[in-house]
PDB file of C-alpha atoms in Angstrom:
ATOM      1  CA  MET M 152      21.948  15.180   3.778  1.00 81.00           C
ATOM      2  CA  THR M 153      22.459  17.364   6.807  1.00 88.00           C
ATOM      3  CA  PRO M 154      21.893  15.822  10.260  1.00 88.00           C
ATOM      4  CA  LEU M 155      18.550  17.644  10.528  1.00 90.00           C
ATOM      5  CA  GLU M 156      17.453  16.289   7.141  1.00 90.00           C
ATOM      6  CA  MET M 157      18.453  12.776   8.194  1.00 93.00           C
ATOM      7  CA  VAL M 158      16.296  13.081  11.325  1.00 93.00           C
ATOM      8  CA  ALA M 159      13.396  14.313   9.200  1.00 90.00           C
ATOM      9  CA  VAL M 160      13.672  11.352   6.821  1.00 93.00           C
ATOM     10  CA  LEU M 161      13.948   8.912   9.730  1.00 94.00           C
ATOM     11  CA  ALA M 162      10.849  10.406  11.382  1.00 91.00           C
ATOM     12  CA  ALA M 163       8.972  10.287   8.084  1.00 88.00           C
ATOM     13  CA  GLY M 164       9.897   6.593   7.822  1.00 91.00           C
ATOM     14  CA  VAL M 165       8.384   5.911  11.256  1.00 91.00           C
ATOM     15  CA  ALA M 166       5.166   7.735  10.332  1.00 86.00           C
ATOM     16  CA  GLY M 167       5.019   6.167   6.869  1.00 85.00           C
ATOM     17  CA  GLY M 168       5.573   2.639   8.154  1.00 87.00           C
ATOM     18  CA  GLY M 169       2.873   3.094  10.790  1.00 85.00           C
ATOM     19  CA  ILE M 170       0.312   4.474   8.367  1.00 81.00           C
ATOM     20  CA  ASN M 171       1.077   1.726   5.866  1.00 79.00           C
ATOM     21  CA  ALA M 172       0.335  -0.935   8.478  1.00 81.00           C
ATOM     22  CA  ILE M 173      -2.958   0.694   9.470  1.00 78.00           C
ATOM     23  CA  VAL M 174      -4.181   1.993   6.115  1.00 70.00           C
ATOM     24  CA  GLY M 175      -1.601   1.882   3.337  1.00 69.00           C
ATOM     25  CA  ASN M 176      -0.773   5.434   2.294  1.00 70.00           C
ATOM     26  CA  GLY M 177       2.497   6.120   4.090  1.00 77.00           C
ATOM     27  CA  SER M 178       4.311   7.102   0.899  1.00 78.00           C
ATOM     28  CA  LEU M 179       2.450  10.411   0.989  1.00 73.00           C
ATOM     29  CA  ILE M 180       4.645  11.259   3.985  1.00 79.00           C
ATOM     30  CA  THR M 181       7.958   9.672   3.046  1.00 85.00           C
ATOM     31  CA  PHE M 182       7.998  10.544  -0.660  1.00 81.00           C
ATOM     32  CA  PRO M 183       7.473  14.329  -0.225  1.00 79.00           C
ATOM     33  CA  THR M 184      10.063  14.320   2.570  1.00 85.00           C
ATOM     34  CA  LEU M 185      12.668  12.819   0.242  1.00 87.00           C
ATOM     35  CA  LEU M 186      11.804  15.442  -2.368  1.00 82.00           C
ATOM     36  CA  ALA M 187      12.158  18.162   0.264  1.00 83.00           C
ATOM     37  CA  VAL M 188      15.705  17.087   1.146  1.00 87.00           C
ATOM     38  CA  GLY M 189      16.732  17.347  -2.499  1.00 84.00           C
ATOM     39  CA  LEU M 190      16.299  13.929  -4.131  1.00 86.00           C
ATOM     40  CA  PRO M 191      15.088  13.901  -7.772  1.00 83.00           C
ATOM     41  CA  PRO M 192      11.502  12.567  -8.147  1.00 78.00           C
ATOM     42  CA  ILE M 193      12.337   9.178  -9.677  1.00 79.00           C
ATOM     43  CA  THR M 194      15.232   8.580  -7.280  1.00 85.00           C
ATOM     44  CA  ALA M 195      13.013   9.593  -4.365  1.00 85.00           C
ATOM     45  CA  ASN M 196      10.256   7.265  -5.538  1.00 82.00           C
ATOM     46  CA  VAL M 197      12.439   4.173  -5.935  1.00 87.00           C
ATOM     47  CA  SER M 198      14.426   4.858  -2.736  1.00 91.00           C
ATOM     48  CA  ASN M 199      11.184   5.341  -0.822  1.00 90.00           C
ATOM     49  CA  ASN M 200       9.776   2.084  -2.165  1.00 88.00           C
ATOM     50  CA  ILE M 201      12.830   0.066  -1.153  1.00 92.00           C
ATOM     51  CA  GLY M 202      12.987   1.697   2.269  1.00 92.00           C
ATOM     52  CA  LEU M 203       9.371   0.881   3.109  1.00 90.00           C
ATOM     53  CA  VAL M 204       9.792  -2.865   2.549  1.00 92.00           C
ATOM     54  CA  PRO M 205      11.084  -3.636   6.090  1.00 91.00           C
ATOM     55  CA  GLY M 206       8.163  -1.677   7.554  1.00 88.00           C
ATOM     56  CA  GLY M 207       5.795  -3.747   5.442  1.00 87.00           C
ATOM     57  CA  LEU M 208       7.317  -6.905   6.884  1.00 90.00           C
ATOM     58  CA  THR M 209       6.882  -5.802  10.506  1.00 89.00           C
ATOM     59  CA  GLY M 210       3.323  -4.721   9.688  1.00 86.00           C
ATOM     60  CA  VAL M 211       2.535  -8.186   8.331  1.00 90.00           C
ATOM     61  CA  MET M 212       4.059  -9.828  11.397  1.00 89.00           C
ATOM     62  CA  GLY M 213       1.953  -7.621  13.668  1.00 85.00           C
ATOM     63  CA  TYR M 214      -1.231  -8.783  11.931  1.00 87.00           C
ATOM     64  CA  ARG M 215      -0.479 -12.515  12.141  1.00 88.00           C
ATOM     65  CA  PRO M 216      -3.637 -13.377  14.170  1.00 88.00           C
ATOM     66  CA  GLU M 217      -5.837 -11.811  11.468  1.00 88.00           C
ATOM     67  CA  LEU M 218      -4.015 -13.753   8.744  1.00 89.00           C
ATOM     68  CA  LYS M 219      -5.067 -17.151  10.091  1.00 89.00           C
ATOM     69  CA  GLY M 220      -7.122 -19.049   7.519  1.00 86.00           C
ATOM     70  CA  GLN M 221      -6.175 -16.756   4.625  1.00 88.00           C
ATOM     71  CA  ARG M 222      -3.247 -18.748   3.227  1.00 89.00           C
ATOM     72  CA  GLU M 223      -5.071 -20.176   0.195  1.00 88.00           C
ATOM     73  CA  ARG M 224      -6.627 -16.819  -0.636  1.00 90.00           C
ATOM     74  CA  LEU M 225      -3.266 -15.040  -0.541  1.00 91.00           C
ATOM     75  CA  LEU M 226      -1.601 -17.740  -2.611  1.00 93.00           C
ATOM     76  CA  ARG M 227      -4.231 -17.117  -5.290  1.00 92.00           C
ATOM     77  CA  LEU M 228      -3.714 -13.345  -5.284  1.00 93.00           C
ATOM     78  CA  ALA M 229       0.071 -13.218  -4.803  1.00 94.00           C
ATOM     79  CA  PRO M 230       0.978 -13.913  -8.476  1.00 96.00           C
ATOM     80  CA  ALA M 231      -1.298 -11.081  -9.611  1.00 95.00           C
ATOM     81  CA  SER M 232       0.396  -8.644  -7.222  1.00 94.00           C
ATOM     82  CA  VAL M 233       3.896  -9.691  -8.332  1.00 96.00           C
ATOM     83  CA  ILE M 234       3.137  -9.543 -12.065  1.00 96.00           C
ATOM     84  CA  GLY M 235       1.394  -6.207 -11.679  1.00 95.00           C
ATOM     85  CA  SER M 236       4.273  -4.780  -9.677  1.00 93.00           C
ATOM     86  CA  LEU M 237       6.794  -5.720 -12.354  1.00 94.00           C
ATOM     87  CA  ALA M 238       4.626  -4.102 -15.020  1.00 93.00           C
ATOM     88  CA  GLY M 239       4.206  -0.926 -12.964  1.00 90.00           C
ATOM     89  CA  GLY M 240       7.904  -0.719 -12.147  1.00 88.00           C
ATOM     90  CA  LEU M 241       8.821  -0.994 -15.814  1.00 89.00           C
ATOM     91  CA  LEU M 242       6.317   1.745 -16.647  1.00 85.00           C
ATOM     92  CA  LEU M 243       7.891   4.005 -14.030  1.00 81.00           C
ATOM     93  CA  LEU M 244      11.304   3.553 -15.601  1.00 80.00           C
ATOM     94  CA  THR M 245      10.128   4.151 -19.165  1.00 82.00           C
ATOM     95  CA  LEU M 246       7.190   6.612 -19.155  1.00 75.00           C
ATOM     96  CA  PRO M 247       7.206  10.392 -18.451  1.00 72.00           C
ATOM     97  CA  GLU M 248       5.771  11.674 -15.170  1.00 65.00           C
ATOM     98  CA  SER M 249       3.428  14.215 -16.801  1.00 66.00           C
ATOM     99  CA  SER M 250      -0.248  14.016 -15.743  1.00 64.00           C
ATOM    100  CA  PHE M 251       0.389  11.079 -13.390  1.00 62.00           C
ATOM    101  CA  ASN M 252      -0.594  13.048 -10.269  1.00 62.00           C
ATOM    102  CA  VAL M 253      -4.070  13.598 -11.720  1.00 70.00           C
ATOM    103  CA  ILE M 254      -4.449   9.898 -12.586  1.00 69.00           C
ATOM    104  CA  VAL M 255      -3.315   8.831  -9.112  1.00 63.00           C
ATOM    105  CA  SER M 256      -5.730  11.306  -7.504  1.00 68.00           C
ATOM    106  CA  VAL M 257      -8.645   9.816  -9.447  1.00 72.00           C
ATOM    107  CA  LEU M 258      -7.605   6.302  -8.409  1.00 65.00           C
ATOM    108  CA  ILE M 259      -7.338   7.277  -4.733  1.00 65.00           C
ATOM    109  CA  ALA M 260     -10.762   8.977  -4.894  1.00 71.00           C
ATOM    110  CA  MET M 261     -12.253   5.819  -6.385  1.00 69.00           C
ATOM    111  CA  SER M 262     -10.568   3.745  -3.673  1.00 63.00           C
ATOM    112  CA  CYS M 263     -12.033   5.943  -0.920  1.00 66.00           C
ATOM    113  CA  ALA M 264     -15.475   5.626  -2.491  1.00 69.00           C
ATOM    114  CA  LEU M 265     -15.106   1.836  -2.551  1.00 62.00           C
ATOM    115  CA  VAL M 266     -14.190   1.818   1.140  1.00 60.00           C
ATOM    116  CA  LEU M 267     -17.192   4.025   2.028  1.00 66.00           C
ATOM    117  CA  ILE M 268     -19.779   2.002   0.120  1.00 65.00           C
ATOM    118  CA  GLN M 269     -18.185  -1.372   0.875  1.00 55.00           C
ATOM    119  CA  PRO M 270     -20.648  -2.392   3.655  1.00 61.00           C
ATOM    120  CA  ARG M 271     -23.663  -1.673   1.436  1.00 64.00           C
ATOM    121  CA  LEU M 272     -22.193  -3.408  -1.606  1.00 56.00           C
ATOM    122  CA  SER M 273     -21.092  -6.368   0.483  1.00 51.00           C
ATOM    123  CA  SER M 274     -24.636  -6.895   1.733  1.00 57.00           C
ATOM    124  CA  LEU M 275     -25.986  -6.686  -1.819  1.00 55.00           C
ATOM    125  CA  LEU M 276     -23.397  -9.192  -3.022  1.00 49.00           C
ATOM    126  CA  ALA M 277     -23.708 -11.528  -0.047  1.00 50.00           C
ATOM    127  CA  ALA M 278     -25.394 -14.237  -2.085  1.00 49.00           C
ATOM    128  CA  ARG M 279     -22.930 -14.086  -4.965  1.00 53.00           C
ATOM    129  CA  PRO M 280     -20.776 -17.238  -5.337  1.00 50.00           C
ATOM    130  CA  GLY M 281     -16.994 -17.033  -5.010  1.00 50.00           C
ATOM    131  CA  ARG M 282     -16.992 -14.656  -2.056  1.00 55.00           C
ATOM    132  CA  GLU M 283     -14.404 -16.747  -0.234  1.00 59.00           C
ATOM    133  CA  HIS M 284     -11.617 -15.912  -2.690  1.00 63.00           C
ATOM    134  CA  GLY M 285     -13.108 -13.109  -4.782  1.00 67.00           C
ATOM    135  CA  GLY M 286     -13.038 -14.938  -8.102  1.00 78.00           C
ATOM    136  CA  PRO M 287     -11.361 -13.666 -11.293  1.00 85.00           C
ATOM    137  CA  TRP M 288     -12.431 -10.058 -10.758  1.00 85.00           C
ATOM    138  CA  LEU M 289     -10.495  -9.747  -7.509  1.00 89.00           C
ATOM    139  CA  TRP M 290      -7.478 -11.401  -9.176  1.00 91.00           C
ATOM    140  CA  LEU M 291      -7.607  -8.793 -11.942  1.00 92.00           C
ATOM    141  CA  GLY M 292      -8.075  -6.086  -9.328  1.00 90.00           C
ATOM    142  CA  ALA M 293      -4.975  -7.295  -7.490  1.00 92.00           C
ATOM    143  CA  LEU M 294      -3.106  -7.221 -10.797  1.00 94.00           C
ATOM    144  CA  ALA M 295      -4.158  -3.613 -11.455  1.00 91.00           C
ATOM    145  CA  ALA M 296      -3.386  -2.557  -7.875  1.00 90.00           C
ATOM    146  CA  GLY M 297       0.018  -4.215  -8.165  1.00 92.00           C
ATOM    147  CA  ALA M 298       0.778  -2.254 -11.343  1.00 91.00           C
ATOM    148  CA  TYR M 299      -0.299   0.942  -9.598  1.00 85.00           C
ATOM    149  CA  GLY M 300       1.882   0.116  -6.590  1.00 85.00           C
ATOM    150  CA  GLY M 301       4.874  -0.742  -8.744  1.00 87.00           C
ATOM    151  CA  TYR M 302       4.570   2.616 -10.470  1.00 83.00           C
ATOM    152  CA  PHE M 303       3.848   4.800  -7.431  1.00 76.00           C
ATOM    153  CA  GLY M 304       2.928   3.189  -4.140  1.00 71.00           C
ATOM    154  CA  ALA M 305       0.892   5.916  -2.439  1.00 68.00           C
ATOM    155  CA  GLY M 306      -2.728   4.871  -2.098  1.00 68.00           C
ATOM    156  CA  GLN M 307      -2.367   1.265  -3.236  1.00 78.00           C
ATOM    157  CA  GLY M 308      -3.357  -0.007   0.197  1.00 78.00           C
ATOM    158  CA  ILE M 309      -6.605   1.953   0.092  1.00 75.00           C
ATOM    159  CA  LEU M 310      -7.335   0.543  -3.360  1.00 78.00           C
ATOM    160  CA  VAL M 311      -6.676  -3.042  -2.224  1.00 84.00           C
ATOM    161  CA  ILE M 312      -8.863  -2.629   0.882  1.00 81.00           C
ATOM    162  CA  GLY M 313     -11.696  -1.249  -1.233  1.00 78.00           C
ATOM    163  CA  LEU M 314     -11.523  -4.094  -3.755  1.00 83.00           C
ATOM    164  CA  MET M 315     -11.209  -6.862  -1.184  1.00 85.00           C
ATOM    165  CA  GLY M 316     -13.928  -5.370   0.993  1.00 79.00           C
ATOM    166  CA  ILE M 317     -16.398  -5.576  -1.873  1.00 79.00           C
ATOM    167  CA  MET M 318     -15.324  -8.912  -3.335  1.00 80.00           C
ATOM    168  CA  LEU M 319     -14.879 -10.845  -0.081  1.00 82.00           C
ATOM    169  CA  ASP M 320     -17.181 -11.775   2.772  1.00 76.00           C
ATOM    170  CA  GLU M 321     -14.660 -10.823   5.424  1.00 80.00           C
ATOM    171  CA  LYS M 322     -14.132  -8.487   8.384  1.00 81.00           C
ATOM    172  CA  LEU M 323     -12.262  -5.246   7.741  1.00 79.00           C
ATOM    173  CA  GLN M 324      -9.357  -6.069  10.059  1.00 82.00           C
ATOM    174  CA  ARG M 325      -8.742  -9.377   8.273  1.00 88.00           C
ATOM    175  CA  ILE M 326      -8.926  -7.580   4.950  1.00 87.00           C
ATOM    176  CA  ASN M 327      -6.372  -5.090   6.255  1.00 84.00           C
ATOM    177  CA  ALA M 328      -4.067  -7.947   7.262  1.00 89.00           C
ATOM    178  CA  ALA M 329      -4.325  -9.507   3.790  1.00 91.00           C
ATOM    179  CA  LYS M 330      -3.754  -6.079   2.245  1.00 89.00           C
ATOM    180  CA  ASN M 331      -0.486  -5.767   4.149  1.00 89.00           C
ATOM    181  CA  VAL M 332       0.752  -9.045   2.653  1.00 93.00           C
ATOM    182  CA  LEU M 333      -0.147  -8.098  -0.921  1.00 94.00           C
ATOM    183  CA  VAL M 334       1.323  -4.598  -0.616  1.00 91.00           C
ATOM    184  CA  LEU M 335       4.515  -6.085   0.830  1.00 92.00           C
ATOM    185  CA  LEU M 336       4.778  -8.384  -2.200  1.00 94.00           C
ATOM    186  CA  VAL M 337       4.256  -5.445  -4.559  1.00 93.00           C
ATOM    187  CA  ASN M 338       6.849  -3.280  -2.832  1.00 90.00           C
ATOM    188  CA  PHE M 339       9.397  -6.079  -2.522  1.00 93.00           C
ATOM    189  CA  THR M 340       9.061  -7.013  -6.195  1.00 94.00           C
ATOM    190  CA  ALA M 341       9.440  -3.402  -7.278  1.00 91.00           C
ATOM    191  CA  ALA M 342      12.363  -2.951  -4.876  1.00 91.00           C
ATOM    192  CA  VAL M 343      14.252  -5.842  -6.485  1.00 92.00           C
ATOM    193  CA  LEU M 344      13.657  -4.349  -9.935  1.00 91.00           C
ATOM    194  CA  TYR M 345      14.705  -0.858  -8.847  1.00 89.00           C
ATOM    195  CA  THR M 346      17.838  -2.169  -7.149  1.00 90.00           C
ATOM    196  CA  LEU M 347      18.940  -3.778 -10.413  1.00 89.00           C
ATOM    197  CA  VAL M 348      18.209  -0.998 -12.890  1.00 85.00           C
ATOM    198  CA  ALA M 349      17.318   2.300 -11.186  1.00 83.00           C
ATOM    199  CA  ASP M 350      19.246   5.134  -9.534  1.00 85.00           C
ATOM    200  CA  VAL M 351      18.921   4.504  -5.783  1.00 90.00           C
ATOM    201  CA  ASP M 352      19.985   6.777  -2.912  1.00 93.00           C
ATOM    202  CA  TRP M 353      21.058   4.181  -0.347  1.00 94.00           C
ATOM    203  CA  GLN M 354      21.401   6.675   2.498  1.00 94.00           C
ATOM    204  CA  ALA M 355      17.728   7.576   2.050  1.00 94.00           C
ATOM    205  CA  VAL M 356      16.837   3.884   1.814  1.00 95.00           C
ATOM    206  CA  LEU M 357      18.580   3.119   5.111  1.00 95.00           C
ATOM    207  CA  LEU M 358      16.883   5.975   6.967  1.00 95.00           C
ATOM    208  CA  VAL M 359      13.414   5.175   5.647  1.00 94.00           C
ATOM    209  CA  ALA M 360      13.985   1.464   6.316  1.00 94.00           C
ATOM    210  CA  LEU M 361      14.996   2.033   9.941  1.00 94.00           C
ATOM    211  CA  GLY M 362      12.043   4.314  10.553  1.00 94.00           C
ATOM    212  CA  SER M 363       9.481   2.167   8.745  1.00 91.00           C
ATOM    213  CA  THR M 364      10.565  -0.960  10.620  1.00 93.00           C
ATOM    214  CA  VAL M 365       9.636   0.700  13.914  1.00 92.00           C
ATOM    215  CA  GLY M 366       6.566   2.359  12.439  1.00 90.00           C
ATOM    216  CA  GLY M 367       5.232  -0.860  10.917  1.00 87.00           C
ATOM    217  CA  PHE M 368       5.461  -2.643  14.264  1.00 86.00           C
ATOM    218  CA  LEU M 369       3.768   0.184  16.181  1.00 87.00           C
ATOM    219  CA  GLY M 370       1.167   0.727  13.482  1.00 83.00           C
ATOM    220  CA  ALA M 371       0.130  -2.923  13.520  1.00 80.00           C
ATOM    221  CA  ARG M 372      -0.308  -2.870  17.299  1.00 80.00           C
ATOM    222  CA  LEU M 373      -2.502   0.221  17.051  1.00 80.00           C
ATOM    223  CA  GLY M 374      -4.407  -0.751  13.912  1.00 72.00           C
ATOM    224  CA  ARG M 375      -5.558  -4.104  15.284  1.00 70.00           C
ATOM    225  CA  ARG M 376      -7.312  -2.292  18.132  1.00 73.00           C
ATOM    226  CA  LEU M 377      -9.278   0.157  15.989  1.00 69.00           C
ATOM    227  CA  PRO M 378     -13.008  -0.526  15.517  1.00 71.00           C
ATOM    228  CA  ALA M 379     -14.080  -1.028  11.894  1.00 59.00           C
ATOM    229  CA  PRO M 380     -16.101   2.236  11.548  1.00 68.00           C
ATOM    230  CA  PHE M 381     -13.188   4.300  12.891  1.00 70.00           C
ATOM    231  CA  LEU M 382     -10.709   2.470  10.659  1.00 59.00           C
ATOM    232  CA  ARG M 383     -12.971   3.044   7.639  1.00 60.00           C
ATOM    233  CA  GLY M 384     -13.187   6.764   8.425  1.00 69.00           C
ATOM    234  CA  LEU M 385      -9.421   6.986   8.916  1.00 63.00           C
ATOM    235  CA  ILE M 386      -8.835   5.343   5.531  1.00 61.00           C
ATOM    236  CA  VAL M 387     -11.059   7.884   3.775  1.00 66.00           C
ATOM    237  CA  CYS M 388      -9.546  10.882   5.601  1.00 71.00           C
ATOM    238  CA  ILE M 389      -6.013   9.857   4.656  1.00 62.00           C
ATOM    239  CA  GLY M 390      -7.145   9.262   1.085  1.00 62.00           C
ATOM    240  CA  VAL M 391      -8.576  12.791   0.877  1.00 70.00           C
ATOM    241  CA  VAL M 392      -5.333  14.260   2.236  1.00 67.00           C
ATOM    242  CA  ALA M 393      -3.414  12.252  -0.386  1.00 60.00           C
ATOM    243  CA  ILE M 394      -5.564  13.685  -3.183  1.00 65.00           C
ATOM    244  CA  VAL M 395      -5.057  17.256  -1.955  1.00 70.00           C
ATOM    245  CA  LYS M 396      -1.301  16.753  -1.721  1.00 64.00           C
ATOM    246  CA  LEU M 397      -1.034  15.257  -5.199  1.00 60.00           C
ATOM    247  CA  LEU M 398      -3.154  17.930  -6.893  1.00 64.00           C
ATOM    248  CA  ALA M 399      -1.203  20.669  -5.113  1.00 67.00           C
ATOM    249  CA  THR M 400       2.138  19.499  -6.543  1.00 59.00           C
TER     250      THR M 400
END
């Protein structure tokens, strides 16, 4: 990379790490940037995934107050995220890329719809048992979201927020904090797999990692202060932008 390209990737890492902490769609900034500086799609995808892991960690640390009391819930969902991530990572390394942008766009659109209707559905489901941990359906949802994230991470945070918002009787900021933990597990699991078997550009990884570390910290500080309606609107807006970007490629 040229010095200007390195600065661009570093800046994209800051923005991506921040958006991941607040919403969970930062790959739609970092991944296209890596493509723009000349990395092949699969190499860009795996390098981007590995580089965003440190930003995910700082995002989780920034949301520690909202994670209080969620330990048992996350321990239930963590295995689903890890297993799903491994399955998605293996699919990425074995399946062709054709038509995937369309599939991802549909999934992001569904995730945005879940986020929009979540308050109404939550009120309708308020009397349903198992709302503390989400029951088997949320576990299966975490498994599917993990597979999606292991394959291509953009939009997985929106999907997880939508699922948890419907299945759990919980405030949006606490859901966002739990989402950060599950997405971190997905990305870390996929990163280990990619490091062992995939073609990784370590210069890109370092730049994205440095940027996302700062961005995750700043994003968590900002995200915790956003009111729920504004955060919900921001999630949907970023999801729409993601769909437009994917369909345009």
